[in-house]
Tab-separated table of C-alpha atoms in Angstrom:
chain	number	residue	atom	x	y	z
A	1	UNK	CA	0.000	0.000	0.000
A	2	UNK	CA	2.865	2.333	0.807
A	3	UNK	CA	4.770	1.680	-2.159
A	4	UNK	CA	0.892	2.030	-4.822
A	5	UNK	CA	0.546	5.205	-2.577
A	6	UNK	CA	4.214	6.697	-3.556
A	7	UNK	CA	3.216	5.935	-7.301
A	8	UNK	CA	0.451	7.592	-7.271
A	9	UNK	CA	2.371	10.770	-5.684
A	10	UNK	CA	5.301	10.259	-7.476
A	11	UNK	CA	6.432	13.654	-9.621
A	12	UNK	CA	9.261	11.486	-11.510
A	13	UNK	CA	6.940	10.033	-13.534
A	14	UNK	CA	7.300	10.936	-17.349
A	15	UNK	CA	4.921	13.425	-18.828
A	16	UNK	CA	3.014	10.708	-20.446
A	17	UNK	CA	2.262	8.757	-16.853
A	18	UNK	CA	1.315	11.864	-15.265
A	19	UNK	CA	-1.234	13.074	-17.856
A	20	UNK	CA	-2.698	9.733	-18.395
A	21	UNK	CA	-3.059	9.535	-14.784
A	22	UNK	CA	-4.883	13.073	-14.428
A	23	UNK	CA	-7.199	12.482	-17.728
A	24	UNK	CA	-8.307	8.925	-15.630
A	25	UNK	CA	-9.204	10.900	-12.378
A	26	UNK	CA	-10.390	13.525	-14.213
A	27	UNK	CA	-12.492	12.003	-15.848
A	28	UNK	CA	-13.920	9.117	-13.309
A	29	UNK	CA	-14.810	12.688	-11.436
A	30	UNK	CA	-16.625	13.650	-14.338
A	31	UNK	CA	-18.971	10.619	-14.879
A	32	UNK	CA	-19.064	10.173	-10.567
A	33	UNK	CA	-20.426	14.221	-10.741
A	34	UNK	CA	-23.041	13.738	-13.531
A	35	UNK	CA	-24.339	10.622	-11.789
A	36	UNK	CA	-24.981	12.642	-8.793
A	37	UNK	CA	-26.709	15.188	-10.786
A	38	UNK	CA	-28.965	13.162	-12.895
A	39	UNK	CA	-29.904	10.550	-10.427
A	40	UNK	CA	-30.748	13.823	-8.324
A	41	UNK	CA	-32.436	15.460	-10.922
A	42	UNK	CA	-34.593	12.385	-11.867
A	43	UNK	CA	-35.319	12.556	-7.987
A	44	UNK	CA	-36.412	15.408	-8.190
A	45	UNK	CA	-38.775	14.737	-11.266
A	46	UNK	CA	-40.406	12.346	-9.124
A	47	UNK	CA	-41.209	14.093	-6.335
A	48	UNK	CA	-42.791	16.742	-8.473
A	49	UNK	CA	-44.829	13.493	-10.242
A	50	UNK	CA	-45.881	12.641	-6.902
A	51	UNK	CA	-46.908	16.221	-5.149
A	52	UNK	CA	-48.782	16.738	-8.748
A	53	UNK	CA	-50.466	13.013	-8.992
A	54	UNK	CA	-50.881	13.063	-4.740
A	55	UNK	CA	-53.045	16.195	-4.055
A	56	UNK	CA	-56.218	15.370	-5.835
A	57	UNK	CA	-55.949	10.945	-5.856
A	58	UNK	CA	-56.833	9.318	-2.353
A	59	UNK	CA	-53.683	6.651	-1.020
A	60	UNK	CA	-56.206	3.891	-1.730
A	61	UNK	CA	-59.149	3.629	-4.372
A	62	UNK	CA	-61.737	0.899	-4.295
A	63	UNK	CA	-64.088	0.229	-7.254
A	64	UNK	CA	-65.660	-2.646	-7.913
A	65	UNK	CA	-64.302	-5.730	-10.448
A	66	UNK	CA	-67.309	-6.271	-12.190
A	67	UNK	CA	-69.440	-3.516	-12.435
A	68	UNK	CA	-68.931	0.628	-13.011
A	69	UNK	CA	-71.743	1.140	-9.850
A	70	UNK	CA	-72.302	-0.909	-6.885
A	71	UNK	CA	-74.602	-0.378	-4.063
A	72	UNK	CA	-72.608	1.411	-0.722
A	73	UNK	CA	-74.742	-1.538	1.061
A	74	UNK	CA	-72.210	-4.089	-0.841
A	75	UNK	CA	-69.324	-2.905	0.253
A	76	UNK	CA	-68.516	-3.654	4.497
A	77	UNK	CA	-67.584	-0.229	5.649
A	78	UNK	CA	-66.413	-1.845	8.909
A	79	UNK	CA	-63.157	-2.804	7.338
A	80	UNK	CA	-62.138	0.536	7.603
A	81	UNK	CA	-62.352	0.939	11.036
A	82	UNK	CA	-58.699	0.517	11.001
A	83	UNK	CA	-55.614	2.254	12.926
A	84	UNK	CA	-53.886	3.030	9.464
A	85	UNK	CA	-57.285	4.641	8.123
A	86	UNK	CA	-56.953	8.513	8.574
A	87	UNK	CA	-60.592	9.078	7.013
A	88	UNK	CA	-62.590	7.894	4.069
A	89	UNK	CA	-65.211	9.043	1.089
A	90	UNK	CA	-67.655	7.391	-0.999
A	91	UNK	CA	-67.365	9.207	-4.761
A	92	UNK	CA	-68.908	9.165	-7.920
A	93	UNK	CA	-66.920	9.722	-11.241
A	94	UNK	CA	-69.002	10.181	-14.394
A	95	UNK	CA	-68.513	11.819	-17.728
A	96	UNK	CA	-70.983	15.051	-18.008
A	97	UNK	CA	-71.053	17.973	-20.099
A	98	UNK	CA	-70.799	21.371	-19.046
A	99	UNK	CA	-73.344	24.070	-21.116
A	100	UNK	CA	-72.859	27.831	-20.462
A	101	UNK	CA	-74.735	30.363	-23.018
A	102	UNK	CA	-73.067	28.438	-26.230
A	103	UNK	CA	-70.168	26.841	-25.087
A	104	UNK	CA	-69.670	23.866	-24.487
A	105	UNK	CA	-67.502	21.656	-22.398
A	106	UNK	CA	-66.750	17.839	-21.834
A	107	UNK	CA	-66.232	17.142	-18.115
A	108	UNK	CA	-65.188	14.451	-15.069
A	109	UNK	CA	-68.204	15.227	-12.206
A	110	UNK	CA	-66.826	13.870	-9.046
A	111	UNK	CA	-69.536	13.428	-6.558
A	112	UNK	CA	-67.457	13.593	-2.744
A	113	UNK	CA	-68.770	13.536	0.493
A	114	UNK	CA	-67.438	15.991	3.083
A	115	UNK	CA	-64.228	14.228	4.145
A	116	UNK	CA	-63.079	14.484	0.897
A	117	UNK	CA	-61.931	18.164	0.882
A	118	UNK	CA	-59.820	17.244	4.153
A	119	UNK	CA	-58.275	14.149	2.399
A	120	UNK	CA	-56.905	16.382	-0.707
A	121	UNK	CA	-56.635	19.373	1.598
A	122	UNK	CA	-59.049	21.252	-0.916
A	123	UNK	CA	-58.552	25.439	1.100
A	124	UNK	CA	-54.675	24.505	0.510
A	125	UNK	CA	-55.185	24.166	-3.070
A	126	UNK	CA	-57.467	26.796	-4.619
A	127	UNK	CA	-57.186	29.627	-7.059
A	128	UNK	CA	-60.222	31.429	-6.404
A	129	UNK	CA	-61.702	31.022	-2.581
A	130	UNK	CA	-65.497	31.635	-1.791
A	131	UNK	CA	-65.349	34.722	0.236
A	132	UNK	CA	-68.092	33.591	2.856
A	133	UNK	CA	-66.464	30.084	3.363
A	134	UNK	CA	-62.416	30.625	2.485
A	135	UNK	CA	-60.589	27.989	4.037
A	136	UNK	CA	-63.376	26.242	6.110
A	137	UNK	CA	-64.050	22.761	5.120
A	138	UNK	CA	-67.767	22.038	6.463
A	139	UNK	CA	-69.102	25.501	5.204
A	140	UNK	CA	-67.436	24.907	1.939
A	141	UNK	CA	-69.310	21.329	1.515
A	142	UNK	CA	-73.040	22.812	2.559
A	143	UNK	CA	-72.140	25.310	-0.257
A	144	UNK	CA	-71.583	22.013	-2.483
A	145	UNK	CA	-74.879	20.067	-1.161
A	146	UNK	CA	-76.483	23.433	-3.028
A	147	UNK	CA	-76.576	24.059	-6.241
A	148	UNK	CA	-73.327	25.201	-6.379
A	149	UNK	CA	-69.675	23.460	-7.724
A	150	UNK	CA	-66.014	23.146	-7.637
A	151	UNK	CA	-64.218	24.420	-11.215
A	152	UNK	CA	-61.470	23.692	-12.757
A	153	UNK	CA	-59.616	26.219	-14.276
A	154	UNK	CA	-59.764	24.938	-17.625
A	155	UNK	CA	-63.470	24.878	-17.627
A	156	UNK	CA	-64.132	28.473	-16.070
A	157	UNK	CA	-61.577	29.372	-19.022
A	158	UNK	CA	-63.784	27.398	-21.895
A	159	UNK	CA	-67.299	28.784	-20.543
A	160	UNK	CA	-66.273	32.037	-19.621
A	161	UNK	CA	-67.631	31.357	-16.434
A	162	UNK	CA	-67.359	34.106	-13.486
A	163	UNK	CA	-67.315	32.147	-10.113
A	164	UNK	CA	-70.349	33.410	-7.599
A	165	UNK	CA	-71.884	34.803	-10.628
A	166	UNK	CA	-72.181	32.867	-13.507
A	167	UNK	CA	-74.963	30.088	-13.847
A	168	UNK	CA	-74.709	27.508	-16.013
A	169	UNK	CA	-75.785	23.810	-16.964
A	170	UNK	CA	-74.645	20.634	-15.786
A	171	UNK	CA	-76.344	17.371	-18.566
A	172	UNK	CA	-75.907	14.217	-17.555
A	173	UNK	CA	-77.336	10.722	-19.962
A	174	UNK	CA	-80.512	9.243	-18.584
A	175	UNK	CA	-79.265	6.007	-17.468
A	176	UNK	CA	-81.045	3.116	-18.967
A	177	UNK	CA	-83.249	4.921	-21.409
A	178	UNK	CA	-84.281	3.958	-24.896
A	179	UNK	CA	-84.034	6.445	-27.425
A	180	UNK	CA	-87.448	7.879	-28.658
A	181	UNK	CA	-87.785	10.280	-31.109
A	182	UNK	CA	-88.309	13.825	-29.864
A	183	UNK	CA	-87.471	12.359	-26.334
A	184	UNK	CA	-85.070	14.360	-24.289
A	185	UNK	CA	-81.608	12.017	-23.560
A	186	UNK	CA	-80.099	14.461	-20.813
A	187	UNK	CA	-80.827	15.342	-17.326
A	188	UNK	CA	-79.969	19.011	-16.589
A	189	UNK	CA	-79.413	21.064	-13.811
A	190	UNK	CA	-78.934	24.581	-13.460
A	191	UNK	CA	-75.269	25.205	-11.000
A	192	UNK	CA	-73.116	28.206	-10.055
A	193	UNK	CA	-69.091	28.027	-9.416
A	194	UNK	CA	-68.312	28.845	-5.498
A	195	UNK	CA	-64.403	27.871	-5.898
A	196	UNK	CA	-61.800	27.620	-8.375
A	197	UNK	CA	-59.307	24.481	-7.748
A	198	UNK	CA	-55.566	24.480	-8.663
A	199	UNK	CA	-54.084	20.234	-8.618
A	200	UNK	CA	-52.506	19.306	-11.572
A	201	UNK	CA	-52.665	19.979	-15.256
A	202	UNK	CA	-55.022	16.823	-15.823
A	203	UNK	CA	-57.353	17.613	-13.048
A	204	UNK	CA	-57.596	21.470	-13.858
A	205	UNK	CA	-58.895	20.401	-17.672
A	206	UNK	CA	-61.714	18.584	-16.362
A	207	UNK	CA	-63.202	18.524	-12.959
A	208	UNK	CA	-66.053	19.548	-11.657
A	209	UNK	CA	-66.476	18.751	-7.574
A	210	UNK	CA	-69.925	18.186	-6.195
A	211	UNK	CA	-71.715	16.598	-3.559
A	212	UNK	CA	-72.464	12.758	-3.564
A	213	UNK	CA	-75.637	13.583	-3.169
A	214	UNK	CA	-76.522	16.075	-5.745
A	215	UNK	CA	-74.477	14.010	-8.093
A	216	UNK	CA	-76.337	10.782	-7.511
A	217	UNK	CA	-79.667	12.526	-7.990
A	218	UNK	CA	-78.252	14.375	-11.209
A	219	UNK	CA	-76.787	10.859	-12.594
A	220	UNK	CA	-79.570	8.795	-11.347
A	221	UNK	CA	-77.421	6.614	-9.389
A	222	UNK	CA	-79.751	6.514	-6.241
A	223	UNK	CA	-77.690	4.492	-3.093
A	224	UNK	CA	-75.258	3.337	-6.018
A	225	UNK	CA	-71.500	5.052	-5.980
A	226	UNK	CA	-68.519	4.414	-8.096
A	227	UNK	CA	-65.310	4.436	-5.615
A	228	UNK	CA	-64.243	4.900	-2.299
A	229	UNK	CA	-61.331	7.015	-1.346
A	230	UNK	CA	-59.431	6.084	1.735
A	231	UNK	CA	-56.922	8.500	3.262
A	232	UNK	CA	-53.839	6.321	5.391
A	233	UNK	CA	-52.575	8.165	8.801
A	234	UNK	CA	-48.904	8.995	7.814
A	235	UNK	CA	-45.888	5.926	8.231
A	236	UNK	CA	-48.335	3.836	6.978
A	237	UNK	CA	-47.236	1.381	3.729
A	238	UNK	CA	-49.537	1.793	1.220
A	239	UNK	CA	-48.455	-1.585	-0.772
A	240	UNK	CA	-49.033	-3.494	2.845
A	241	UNK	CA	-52.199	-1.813	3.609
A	242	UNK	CA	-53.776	-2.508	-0.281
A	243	UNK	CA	-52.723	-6.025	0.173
A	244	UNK	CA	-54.345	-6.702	3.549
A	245	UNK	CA	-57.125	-4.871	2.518
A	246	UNK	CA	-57.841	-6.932	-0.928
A	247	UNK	CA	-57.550	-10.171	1.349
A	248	UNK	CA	-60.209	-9.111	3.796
A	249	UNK	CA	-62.678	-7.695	0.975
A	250	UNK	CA	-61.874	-10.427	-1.894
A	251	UNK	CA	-61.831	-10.603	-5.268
A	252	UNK	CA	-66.068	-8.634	-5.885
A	253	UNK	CA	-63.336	-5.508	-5.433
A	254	UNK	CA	-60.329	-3.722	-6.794
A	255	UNK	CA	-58.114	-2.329	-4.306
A	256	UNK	CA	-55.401	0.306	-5.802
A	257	UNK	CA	-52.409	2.381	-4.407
A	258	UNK	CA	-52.022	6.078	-5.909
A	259	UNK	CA	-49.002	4.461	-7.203
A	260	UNK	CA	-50.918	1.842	-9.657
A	261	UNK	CA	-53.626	4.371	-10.629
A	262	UNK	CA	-50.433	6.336	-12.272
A	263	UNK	CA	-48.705	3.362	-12.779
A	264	UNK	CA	-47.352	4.382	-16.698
A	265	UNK	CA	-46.381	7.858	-15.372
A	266	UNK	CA	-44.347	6.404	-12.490
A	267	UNK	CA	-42.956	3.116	-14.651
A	268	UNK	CA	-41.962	5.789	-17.738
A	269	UNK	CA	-40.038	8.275	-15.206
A	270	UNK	CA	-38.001	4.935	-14.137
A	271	UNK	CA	-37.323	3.335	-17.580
A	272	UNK	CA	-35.589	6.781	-18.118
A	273	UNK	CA	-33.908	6.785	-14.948
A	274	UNK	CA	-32.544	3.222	-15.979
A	275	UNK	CA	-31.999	4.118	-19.123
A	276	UNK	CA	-29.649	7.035	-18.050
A	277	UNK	CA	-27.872	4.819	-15.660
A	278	UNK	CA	-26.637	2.202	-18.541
A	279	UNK	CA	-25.281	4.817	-20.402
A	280	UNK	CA	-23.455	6.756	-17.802
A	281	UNK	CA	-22.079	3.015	-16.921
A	282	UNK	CA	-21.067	2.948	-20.483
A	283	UNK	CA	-19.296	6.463	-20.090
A	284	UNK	CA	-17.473	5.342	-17.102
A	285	UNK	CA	-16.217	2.265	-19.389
A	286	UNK	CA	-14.878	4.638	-21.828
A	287	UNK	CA	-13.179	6.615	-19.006
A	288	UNK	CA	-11.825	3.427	-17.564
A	289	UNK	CA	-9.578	3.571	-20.731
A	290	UNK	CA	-7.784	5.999	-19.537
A	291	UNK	CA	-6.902	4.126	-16.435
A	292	UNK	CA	-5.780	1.077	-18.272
A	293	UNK	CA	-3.541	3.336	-20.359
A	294	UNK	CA	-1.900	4.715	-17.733
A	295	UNK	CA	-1.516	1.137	-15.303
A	296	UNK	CA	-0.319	0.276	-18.415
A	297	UNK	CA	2.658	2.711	-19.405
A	298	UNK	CA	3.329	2.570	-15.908
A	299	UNK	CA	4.075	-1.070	-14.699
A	300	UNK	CA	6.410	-1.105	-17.978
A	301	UNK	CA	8.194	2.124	-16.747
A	302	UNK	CA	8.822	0.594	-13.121
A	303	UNK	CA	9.996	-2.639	-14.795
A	304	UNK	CA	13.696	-1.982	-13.068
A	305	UNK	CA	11.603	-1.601	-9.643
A	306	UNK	CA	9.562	-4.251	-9.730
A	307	UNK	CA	12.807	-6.058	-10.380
A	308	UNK	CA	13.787	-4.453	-7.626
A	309	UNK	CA	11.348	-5.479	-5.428
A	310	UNK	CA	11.297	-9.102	-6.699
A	311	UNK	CA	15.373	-9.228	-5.825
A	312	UNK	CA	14.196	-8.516	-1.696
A	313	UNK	CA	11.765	-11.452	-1.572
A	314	UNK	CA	8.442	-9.899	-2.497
A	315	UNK	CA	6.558	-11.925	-4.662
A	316	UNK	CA	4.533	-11.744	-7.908
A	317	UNK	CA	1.090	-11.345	-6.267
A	318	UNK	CA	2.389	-8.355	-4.167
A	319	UNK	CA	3.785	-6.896	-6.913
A	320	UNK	CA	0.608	-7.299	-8.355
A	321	UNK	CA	-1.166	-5.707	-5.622
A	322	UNK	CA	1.047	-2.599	-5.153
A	323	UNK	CA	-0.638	-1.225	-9.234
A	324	UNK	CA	-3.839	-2.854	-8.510
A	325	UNK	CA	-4.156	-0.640	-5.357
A	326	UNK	CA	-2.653	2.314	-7.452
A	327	UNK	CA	-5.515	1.999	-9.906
A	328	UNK	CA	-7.894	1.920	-6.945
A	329	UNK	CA	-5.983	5.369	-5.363
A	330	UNK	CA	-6.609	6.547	-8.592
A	331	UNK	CA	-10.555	5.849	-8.848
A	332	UNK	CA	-10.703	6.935	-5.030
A	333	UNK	CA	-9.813	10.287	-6.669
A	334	UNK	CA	-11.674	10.450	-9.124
A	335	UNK	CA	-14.695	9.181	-6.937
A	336	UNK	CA	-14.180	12.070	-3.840
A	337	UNK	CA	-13.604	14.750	-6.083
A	338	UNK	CA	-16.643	13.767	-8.366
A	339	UNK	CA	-19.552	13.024	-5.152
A	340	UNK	CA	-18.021	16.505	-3.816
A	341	UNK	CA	-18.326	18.819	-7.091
A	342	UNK	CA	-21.574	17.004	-7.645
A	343	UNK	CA	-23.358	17.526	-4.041
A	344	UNK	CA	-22.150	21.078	-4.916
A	345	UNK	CA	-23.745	21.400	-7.917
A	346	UNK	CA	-26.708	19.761	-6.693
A	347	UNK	CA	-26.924	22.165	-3.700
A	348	UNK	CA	-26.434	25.120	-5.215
A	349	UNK	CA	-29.826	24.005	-7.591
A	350	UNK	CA	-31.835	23.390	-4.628
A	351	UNK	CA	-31.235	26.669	-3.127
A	352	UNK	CA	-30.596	28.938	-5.740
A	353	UNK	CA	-32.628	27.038	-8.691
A	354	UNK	CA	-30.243	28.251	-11.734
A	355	UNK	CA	-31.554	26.231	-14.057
A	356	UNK	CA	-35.045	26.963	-14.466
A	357	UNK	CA	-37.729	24.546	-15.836
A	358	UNK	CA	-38.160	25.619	-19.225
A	359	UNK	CA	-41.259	28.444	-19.722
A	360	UNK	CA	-41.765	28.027	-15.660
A	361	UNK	CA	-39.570	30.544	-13.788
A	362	UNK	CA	-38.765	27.620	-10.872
A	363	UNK	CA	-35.789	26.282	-10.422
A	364	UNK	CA	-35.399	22.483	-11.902
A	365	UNK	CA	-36.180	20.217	-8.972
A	366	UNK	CA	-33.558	18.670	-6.907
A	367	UNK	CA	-33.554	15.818	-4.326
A	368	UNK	CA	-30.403	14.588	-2.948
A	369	UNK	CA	-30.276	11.025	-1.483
A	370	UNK	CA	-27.572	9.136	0.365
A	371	UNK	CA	-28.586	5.759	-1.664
A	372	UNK	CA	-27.617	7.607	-4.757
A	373	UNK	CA	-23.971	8.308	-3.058
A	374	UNK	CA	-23.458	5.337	-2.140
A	375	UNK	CA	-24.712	3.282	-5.135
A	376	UNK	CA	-21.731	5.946	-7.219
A	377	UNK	CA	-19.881	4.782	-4.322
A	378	UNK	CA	-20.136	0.917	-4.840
A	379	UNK	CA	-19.789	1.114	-8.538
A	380	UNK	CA	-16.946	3.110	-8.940
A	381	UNK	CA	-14.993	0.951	-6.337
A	382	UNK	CA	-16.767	-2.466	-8.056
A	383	UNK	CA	-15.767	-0.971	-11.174
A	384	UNK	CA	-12.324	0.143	-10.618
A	385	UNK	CA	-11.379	-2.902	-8.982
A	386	UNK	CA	-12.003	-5.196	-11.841
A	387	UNK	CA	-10.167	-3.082	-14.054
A	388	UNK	CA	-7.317	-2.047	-12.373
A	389	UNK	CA	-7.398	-6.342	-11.874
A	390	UNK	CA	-7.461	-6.946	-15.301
A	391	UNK	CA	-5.009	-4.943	-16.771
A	392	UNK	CA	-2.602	-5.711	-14.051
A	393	UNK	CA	-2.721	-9.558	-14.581
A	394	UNK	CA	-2.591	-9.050	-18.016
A	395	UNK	CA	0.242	-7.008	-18.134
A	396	UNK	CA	2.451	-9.254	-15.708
A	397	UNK	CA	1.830	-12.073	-18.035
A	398	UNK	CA	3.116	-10.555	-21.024
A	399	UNK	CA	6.372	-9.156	-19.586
């Protein structure tokens, strides 16, 4: 170890040596600070995915396996009487369409009962508050068993609508109704907008909030709903929870975590995350180059010591070992200088967001983990070992 670590410090190298020797740290540093960054970055992607796809979506959603409806009298509301169950909602999601003067708008009613605005923290997450109710939960739902809705801001945008003021239609199909000529196929109500919402992009284009109630009547849906929302207390696994839950409730019901009802969002922002990881892998390959180069050049220039060395009993293994541990010195380099310029990098995003998202002025999202540290960490060394191995066996065989 002494003698790798007096190599590696060594100024009497020739020019070649020492460059070789810099372009390998240099560049292991490069590849271990761009890992840092993008696994960060990706991080960061996903924690945006999940604040966005987490406000609006309950932990758990229950539907039914067979049918669109099912009677609330089918499903055992007992079973969540459960320490992990924060609170609960039966809902109704139906296609409607939205009528104001002559526009027209395609919409997603969802029919909530009043625990629902505490599960997705509704006052937190508005754009335009009802001045008599503001952040107040209980007056904000008797406003909603009225004739009176939640907006999204892509519908008050299509209809023109002015919240408090405006009053526009709501048509729903009749269910169950053969078409007769001159026969009217839509149930209409007359609604105003007490609140604009602000979730995410797919929720703002669509959603209209109402009571369970008033949305069963406009629907005809009677005692019938479509899903239950569960909200978990916090600590609790979601994946554990789902699993006991299907068990107790069997197979008449679909149990799903917010995780599987976004499962293609989550699964795409991972493939690229792989994806990423293979190449940079690749990269580090190419940079590994260097390092052969330069164990290379090198065990040939200290043929006289190895000699040397071989003369006062050491043998060819340790030999071996002194340039396999120099390549290592030279990865362990590479590796601190890289996981240090990269948690700079990294922290200087998080705090002073340089790079902005592009047409949002926020900074790009950054999440540093130690797991990502230490997986640079493992490969580098993993890495760096087998080819500082390599080359060095290969070499001693040759001369």
């Amino acid at each position: 170890m002494y003698i790798a670590k007096r190599y590696f410090f060594s100024k009497k190298d020739s020019n070649i040596v020492a460059i070789l020797t810099r372009i390998s740290w240099i560049g292991m540093a490069v590849v271990c600070a761009a890992l840092i960054i993008l696994l960060s970055a990706f991080n960061g992607i996903e924690s945006v995915i999940q604040k966005m796809y987490g406000k609006f979506d309950a932990h758990i959603t229950i539907t039914h396996s067979k049918r669109k409806t099912f009677l609330s009298s089918e499903f055992n509301f007992e079973l969540l009487n459960h320490e992990g169950v924060s609170t609960y909602s039966k809902g109704i999601e139906e296609l409607v369409v939205l009528q104001q003067d002559k526009k027209w708008a395609n919409a997603r009613i969802v029919g909530v009962e009043p625990n629902y605005l505490d599960m997705v923290e509704y006052a937190n997450n508005t754009l335009v508050e009802e001045p008599t109710c503001k952040t107040n939960h209980t007056c904000l739902f008797t406003l909603l068993e009225q004739q009176y809705v939640f907006l999204a801001p892509g519908l008050v945008d299509k209809l023109e609508i002015r919240p408090g003021q405006t009053e526009f239609s709501v048509l729903a199909g009749k269910r169950d109704m053969k078409i007769k000529q001159g026969q009217e196929m839509f149930k209409k109500t007359r609604v105003q907008c007490a609140s604009v919402f602000n979730f995410n992009r797919e929720v703002n284009e669509e959603v209209v909030i109402w009571s369970l109630k008033q949305a069963q009547e406009l629907l005809g849906y009677q005692n019938e709903i479509t899903h239950v929302y569960i909200k978990l207390n916090e600590g609790v696994n979601h994946k554990e929870f789902k699993k006991e839950l299907q068990e107790e409730i069997g197979g008449n019901f679909t149990v799903k975590t917010n995780y599987e009802n976004h499962e293609m969002i989550y699964k795409t922002s991972q493939s690229e995350r792989l994806m990423v990881l293979i190449i940079m892998v690749f990269v580090f390959i190419f940079a590994a180059i260097n390092l052969i180069a330069s164990l290379t050049i090198q065990y040939v220039e200290k043929q006289k010591d190895v000699t040397s060395l071989m003369a006062i009993g050491l043998k060819k293994s340790d030999v071996q070992r002194v340039f396999i541990f120099n390549g290592m010195l030279i990865c362990f380099a590479g590796l601190v200088l890289g996981l240090t310029v990269g948690y700079v990098v990294c922290f200087a995003q998080k705090y002073s967001g340089f790079v902005s998202m592009g047409g949002i002025n926020e900074g790009f999202p950054i999440v540093l983990k130690f797991t990502d540290f230490l997986f640079v960490v493992i490969m580098v060394a993993s890495l760096g070992l087998v080819f500082s191995w390599a080359t060095v066996k290969i070499i001693s065989r040759a001369l």
